[in-house]
Tab-separated table of C-alpha atoms in Angstrom:
chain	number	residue	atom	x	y	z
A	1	UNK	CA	-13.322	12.827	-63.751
A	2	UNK	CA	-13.712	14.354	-59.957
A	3	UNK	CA	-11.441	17.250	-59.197
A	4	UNK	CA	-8.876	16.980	-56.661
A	5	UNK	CA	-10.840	18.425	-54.272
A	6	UNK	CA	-13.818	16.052	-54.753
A	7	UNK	CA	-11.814	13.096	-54.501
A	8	UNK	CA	-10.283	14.446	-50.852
A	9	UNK	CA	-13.625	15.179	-49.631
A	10	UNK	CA	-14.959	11.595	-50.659
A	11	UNK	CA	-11.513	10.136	-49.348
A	12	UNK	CA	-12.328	12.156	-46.022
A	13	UNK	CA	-16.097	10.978	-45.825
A	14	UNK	CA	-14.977	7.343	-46.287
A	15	UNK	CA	-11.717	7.498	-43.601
A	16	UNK	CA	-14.741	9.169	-40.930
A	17	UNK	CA	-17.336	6.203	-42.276
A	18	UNK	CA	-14.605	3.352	-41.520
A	19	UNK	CA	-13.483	4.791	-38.233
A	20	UNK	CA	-17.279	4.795	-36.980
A	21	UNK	CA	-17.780	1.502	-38.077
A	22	UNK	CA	-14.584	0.317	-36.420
A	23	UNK	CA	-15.661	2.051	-33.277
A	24	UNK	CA	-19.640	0.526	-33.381
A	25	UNK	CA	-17.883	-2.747	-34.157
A	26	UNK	CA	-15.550	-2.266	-30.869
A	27	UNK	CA	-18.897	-1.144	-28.958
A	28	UNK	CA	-20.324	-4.136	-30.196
A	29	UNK	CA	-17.468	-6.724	-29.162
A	30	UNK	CA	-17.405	-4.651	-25.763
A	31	UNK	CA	-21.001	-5.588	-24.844
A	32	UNK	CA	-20.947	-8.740	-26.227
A	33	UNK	CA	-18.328	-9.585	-23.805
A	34	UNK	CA	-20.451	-8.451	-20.615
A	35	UNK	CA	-23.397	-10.423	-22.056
A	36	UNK	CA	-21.144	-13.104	-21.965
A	37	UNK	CA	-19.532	-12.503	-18.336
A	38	UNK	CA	-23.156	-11.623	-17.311
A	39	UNK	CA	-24.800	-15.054	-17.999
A	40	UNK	CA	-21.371	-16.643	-16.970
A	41	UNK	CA	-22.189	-15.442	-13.476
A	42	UNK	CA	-26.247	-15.717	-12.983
A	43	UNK	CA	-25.959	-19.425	-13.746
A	44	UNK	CA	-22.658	-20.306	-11.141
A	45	UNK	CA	-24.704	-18.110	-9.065
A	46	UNK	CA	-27.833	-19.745	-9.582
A	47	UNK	CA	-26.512	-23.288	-9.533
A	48	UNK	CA	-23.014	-23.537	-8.265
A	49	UNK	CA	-23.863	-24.201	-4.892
A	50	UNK	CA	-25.919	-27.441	-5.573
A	51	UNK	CA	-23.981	-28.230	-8.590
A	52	UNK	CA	-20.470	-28.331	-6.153
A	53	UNK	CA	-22.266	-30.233	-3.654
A	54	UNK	CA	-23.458	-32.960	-6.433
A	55	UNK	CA	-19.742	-33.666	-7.256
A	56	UNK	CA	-19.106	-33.876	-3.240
A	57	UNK	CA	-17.269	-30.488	-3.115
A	58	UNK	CA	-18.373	-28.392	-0.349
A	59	UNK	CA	-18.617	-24.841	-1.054
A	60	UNK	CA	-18.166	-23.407	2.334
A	61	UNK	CA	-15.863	-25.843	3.664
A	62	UNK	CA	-13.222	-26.376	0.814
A	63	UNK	CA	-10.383	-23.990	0.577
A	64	UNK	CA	-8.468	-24.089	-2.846
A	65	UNK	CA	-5.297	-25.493	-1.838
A	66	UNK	CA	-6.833	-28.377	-1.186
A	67	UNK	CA	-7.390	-28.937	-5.017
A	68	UNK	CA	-4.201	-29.128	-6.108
A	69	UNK	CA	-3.952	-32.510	-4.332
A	70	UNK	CA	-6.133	-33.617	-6.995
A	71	UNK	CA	-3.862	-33.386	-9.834
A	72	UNK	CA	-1.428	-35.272	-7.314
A	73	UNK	CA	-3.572	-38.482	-6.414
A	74	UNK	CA	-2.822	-40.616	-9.641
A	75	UNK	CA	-5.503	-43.115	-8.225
A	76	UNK	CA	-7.955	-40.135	-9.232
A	77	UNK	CA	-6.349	-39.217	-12.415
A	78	UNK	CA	-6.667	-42.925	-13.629
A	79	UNK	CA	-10.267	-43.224	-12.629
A	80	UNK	CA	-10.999	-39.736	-14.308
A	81	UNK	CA	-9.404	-41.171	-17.745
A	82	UNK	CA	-11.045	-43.789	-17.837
A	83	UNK	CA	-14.277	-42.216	-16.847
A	84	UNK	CA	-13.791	-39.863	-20.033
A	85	UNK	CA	-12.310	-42.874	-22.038
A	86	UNK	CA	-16.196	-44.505	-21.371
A	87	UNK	CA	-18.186	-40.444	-22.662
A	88	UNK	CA	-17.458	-38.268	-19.684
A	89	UNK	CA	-20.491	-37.497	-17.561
A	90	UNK	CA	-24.248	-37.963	-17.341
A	91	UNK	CA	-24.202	-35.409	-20.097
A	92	UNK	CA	-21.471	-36.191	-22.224
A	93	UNK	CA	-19.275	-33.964	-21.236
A	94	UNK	CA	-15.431	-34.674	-20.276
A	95	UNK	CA	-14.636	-34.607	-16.437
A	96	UNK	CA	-12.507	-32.403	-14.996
A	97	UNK	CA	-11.701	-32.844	-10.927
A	98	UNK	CA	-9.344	-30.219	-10.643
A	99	UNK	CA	-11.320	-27.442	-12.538
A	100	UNK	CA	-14.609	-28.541	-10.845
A	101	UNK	CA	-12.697	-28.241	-8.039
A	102	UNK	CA	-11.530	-24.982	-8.598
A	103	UNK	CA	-15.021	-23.250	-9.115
A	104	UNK	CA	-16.159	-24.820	-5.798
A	105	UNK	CA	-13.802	-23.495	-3.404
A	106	UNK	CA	-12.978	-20.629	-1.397
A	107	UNK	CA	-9.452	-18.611	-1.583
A	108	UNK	CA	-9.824	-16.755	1.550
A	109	UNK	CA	-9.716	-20.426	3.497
A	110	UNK	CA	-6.862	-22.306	4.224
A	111	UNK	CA	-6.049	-26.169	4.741
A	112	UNK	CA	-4.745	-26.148	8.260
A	113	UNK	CA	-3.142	-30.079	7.835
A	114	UNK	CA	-1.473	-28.685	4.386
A	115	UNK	CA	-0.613	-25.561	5.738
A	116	UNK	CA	-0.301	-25.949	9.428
A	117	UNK	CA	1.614	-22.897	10.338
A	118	UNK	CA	-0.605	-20.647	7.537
A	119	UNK	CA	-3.677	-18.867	9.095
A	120	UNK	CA	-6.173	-16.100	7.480
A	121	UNK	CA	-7.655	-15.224	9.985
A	122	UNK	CA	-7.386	-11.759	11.537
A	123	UNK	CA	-4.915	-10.801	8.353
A	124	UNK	CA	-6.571	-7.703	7.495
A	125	UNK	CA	-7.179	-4.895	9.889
A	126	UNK	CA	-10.155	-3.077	8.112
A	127	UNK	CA	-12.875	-3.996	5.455
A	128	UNK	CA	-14.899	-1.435	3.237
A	129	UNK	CA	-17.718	-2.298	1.141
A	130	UNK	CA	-18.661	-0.161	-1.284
A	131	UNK	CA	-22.118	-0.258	-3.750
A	132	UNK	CA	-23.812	1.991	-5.831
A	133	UNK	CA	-27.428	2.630	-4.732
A	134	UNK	CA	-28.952	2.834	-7.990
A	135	UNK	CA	-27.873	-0.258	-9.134
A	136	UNK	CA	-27.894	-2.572	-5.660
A	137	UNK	CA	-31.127	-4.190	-6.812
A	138	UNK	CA	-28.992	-6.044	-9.625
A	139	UNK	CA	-26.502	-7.418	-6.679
A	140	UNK	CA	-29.536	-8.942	-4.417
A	141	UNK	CA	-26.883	-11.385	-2.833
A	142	UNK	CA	-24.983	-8.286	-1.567
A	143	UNK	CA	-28.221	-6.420	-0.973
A	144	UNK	CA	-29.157	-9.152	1.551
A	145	UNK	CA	-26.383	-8.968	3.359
A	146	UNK	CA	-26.638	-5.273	3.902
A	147	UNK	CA	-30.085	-5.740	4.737
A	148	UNK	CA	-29.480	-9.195	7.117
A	149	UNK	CA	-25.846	-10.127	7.723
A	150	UNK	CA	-24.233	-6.783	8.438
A	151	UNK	CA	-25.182	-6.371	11.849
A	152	UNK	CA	-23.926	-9.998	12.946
A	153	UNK	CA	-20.843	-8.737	11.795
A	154	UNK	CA	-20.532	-5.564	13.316
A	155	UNK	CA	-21.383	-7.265	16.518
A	156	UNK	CA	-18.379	-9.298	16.216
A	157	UNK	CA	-16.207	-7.157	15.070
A	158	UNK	CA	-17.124	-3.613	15.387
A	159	UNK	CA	-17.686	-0.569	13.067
A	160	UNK	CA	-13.785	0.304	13.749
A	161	UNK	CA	-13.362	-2.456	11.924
A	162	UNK	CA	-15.808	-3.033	9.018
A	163	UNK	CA	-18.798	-0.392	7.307
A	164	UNK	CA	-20.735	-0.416	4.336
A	165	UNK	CA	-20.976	3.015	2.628
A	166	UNK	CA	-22.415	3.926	-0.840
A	167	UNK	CA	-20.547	4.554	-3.200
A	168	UNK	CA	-19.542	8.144	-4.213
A	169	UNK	CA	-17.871	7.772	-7.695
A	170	UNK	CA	-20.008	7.120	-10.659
A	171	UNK	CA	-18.993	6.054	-14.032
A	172	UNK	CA	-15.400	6.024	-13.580
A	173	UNK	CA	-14.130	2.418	-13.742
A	174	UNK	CA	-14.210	-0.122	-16.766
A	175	UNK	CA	-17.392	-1.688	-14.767
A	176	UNK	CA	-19.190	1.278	-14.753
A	177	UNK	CA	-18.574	2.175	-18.375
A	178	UNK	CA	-19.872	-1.365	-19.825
A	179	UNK	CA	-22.877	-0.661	-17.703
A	180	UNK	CA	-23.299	2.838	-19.242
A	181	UNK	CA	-22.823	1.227	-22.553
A	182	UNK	CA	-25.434	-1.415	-21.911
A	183	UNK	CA	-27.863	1.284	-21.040
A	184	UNK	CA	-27.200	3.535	-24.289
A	185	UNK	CA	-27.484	0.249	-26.767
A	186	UNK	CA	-30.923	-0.336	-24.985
A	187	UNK	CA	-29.702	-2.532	-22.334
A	188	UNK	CA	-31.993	-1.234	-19.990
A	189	UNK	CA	-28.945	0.949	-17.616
A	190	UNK	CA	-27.759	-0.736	-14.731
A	191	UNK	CA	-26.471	2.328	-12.913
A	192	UNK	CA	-22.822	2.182	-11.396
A	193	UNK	CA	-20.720	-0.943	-11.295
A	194	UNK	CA	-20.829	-4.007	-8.665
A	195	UNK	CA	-19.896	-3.611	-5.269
A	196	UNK	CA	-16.506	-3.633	-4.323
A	197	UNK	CA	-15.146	-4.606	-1.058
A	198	UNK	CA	-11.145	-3.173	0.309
A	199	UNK	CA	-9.518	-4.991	2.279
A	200	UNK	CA	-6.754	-3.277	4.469
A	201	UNK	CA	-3.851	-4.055	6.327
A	202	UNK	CA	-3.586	-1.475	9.236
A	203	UNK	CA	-5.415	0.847	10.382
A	204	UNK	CA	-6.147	4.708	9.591
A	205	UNK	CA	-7.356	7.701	11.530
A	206	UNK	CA	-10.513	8.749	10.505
A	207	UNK	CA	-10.893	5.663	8.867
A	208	UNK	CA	-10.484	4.473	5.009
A	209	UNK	CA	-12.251	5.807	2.411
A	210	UNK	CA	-13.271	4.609	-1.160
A	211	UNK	CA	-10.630	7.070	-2.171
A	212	UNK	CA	-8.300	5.157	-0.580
A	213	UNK	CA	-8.347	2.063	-3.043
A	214	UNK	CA	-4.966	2.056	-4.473
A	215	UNK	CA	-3.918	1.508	-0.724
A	216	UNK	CA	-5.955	-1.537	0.343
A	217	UNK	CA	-4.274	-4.909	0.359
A	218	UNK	CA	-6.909	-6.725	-1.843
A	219	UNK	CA	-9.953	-5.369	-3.755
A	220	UNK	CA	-12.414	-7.812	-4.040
A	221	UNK	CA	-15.347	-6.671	-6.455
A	222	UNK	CA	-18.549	-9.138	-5.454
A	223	UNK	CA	-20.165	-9.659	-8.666
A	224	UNK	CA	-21.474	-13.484	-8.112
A	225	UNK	CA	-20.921	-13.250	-4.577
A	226	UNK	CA	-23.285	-15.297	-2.309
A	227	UNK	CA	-24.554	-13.110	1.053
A	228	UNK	CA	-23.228	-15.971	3.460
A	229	UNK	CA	-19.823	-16.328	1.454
A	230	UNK	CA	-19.079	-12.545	1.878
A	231	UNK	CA	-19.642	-12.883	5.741
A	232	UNK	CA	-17.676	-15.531	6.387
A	233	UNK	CA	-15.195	-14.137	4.408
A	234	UNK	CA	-15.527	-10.657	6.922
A	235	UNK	CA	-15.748	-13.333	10.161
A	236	UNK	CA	-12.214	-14.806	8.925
A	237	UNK	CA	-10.335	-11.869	7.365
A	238	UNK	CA	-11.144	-9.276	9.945
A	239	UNK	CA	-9.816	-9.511	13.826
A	240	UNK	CA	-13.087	-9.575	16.403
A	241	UNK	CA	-13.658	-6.161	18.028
């Protein structure tokens, strides 16, 4: 028989053994998650433009409320039933309008016949987009538009109203810390988190900073984000100079 105190060391060696398995297994679910998210995003990224435009949804035209007249046509829902009724798709697969819909268009637009009296543009006063150098390279889309688009936009609007800076913070947000993650379980690190852009509402003196987050109007983190998408986001959002 063990003596008390060799059963409470053996009790304390197994509570320490389950609570690091409990934690690898949460580490484990964690990244499984971003591989997940990841993939989720390199093939909408990859393909979503040409897969919208196969179903007749235009990307850059279609804002979202226009969607939701979808679910109201019941000449559409009928012919979608019975389109799934017959196997769905090419591929099998069940049709969805609305949801194909849905991934195809843009929030920041509006339907001016739906919406007459609604209007976008000009509704924020200031944009800041924010990226971590080190990891840029992962976020080509947005690294493109640095490199190619930024100007256009400055031109139209001004730097009193839009700049890119890099970012200052480093491992701070739930972003960053999958990223660090991926890197430590030999994920190859990614460096910080995506890029982030702030969108807000009035003006500041001295201008906004990254610091200044909790007070923007929408934070808009560009993961997925297409280079032309993000400026004609900017071109809308932001009044010209």
């Amino acid at each position: 028989n063990r003596s008390p105190q060799s059963r409470s060391l053996l009790n304390s060696k197994t509570s320490k053994n389950t609570r690091t398995l409990d934690m690898i297994q949460r580490m484990m679910n964690m990244l499984l998650m971003l591989i997940i998210s990841c993939c989720r995003v390199r093939l909408a990224t990859a393909v979503s433009e040409e897969w919208c435009l196969e179903r007749g949804f235009d990307p850059s035209n279609l804002s979202c409320d226009t969607c939701e007249l979808l679910d109201e046509s019941t000449t559409l829902q009928s012919l979608q039933k019975e389109k799934n009724s017959a196997g769905g798709d090419d591929s099998g697969e069940p049709i969805d309008l609305s949801a194909e819909c849905l991934s195809c268009c843009q929030d920041y637009k509006v339907n001016p016949i739906l919406h007459p009296d609604q209007s976008l543009r000009g509704k924020y006063r200031y944009a800041l987009l924010t990226y971590d150098e080190n990891s840029l390279d992962h976020y080509g889309e947005i690294k493109d538009f640095i490199e190619r688009d930024m100007d256009d936009v400055l031109s139209f609007k001004g730097e009193h109203r839009f700049q890119a800076v890099k970012s200052e913070k480093s491992g701070g947000g739930p972003d960053n810390q999958m990223m660090m993650m991926m890197g430590m379980m030999g994920g190859g690190g990614f460096g910080g988190g995506p890029p982030k852009l702030m969108l807000f509402e009035k003006q500041k003196k001295g201008g906004w900073s990254e610091e200044d987050e909790e007070e923007a109007g929408e934070v808009i983190t560009l993961r997925g984000w297409k280079r032309e998408d993000v400026k004609d986001m900017l071109l809308i959002l932001l009044p010209n100079a």
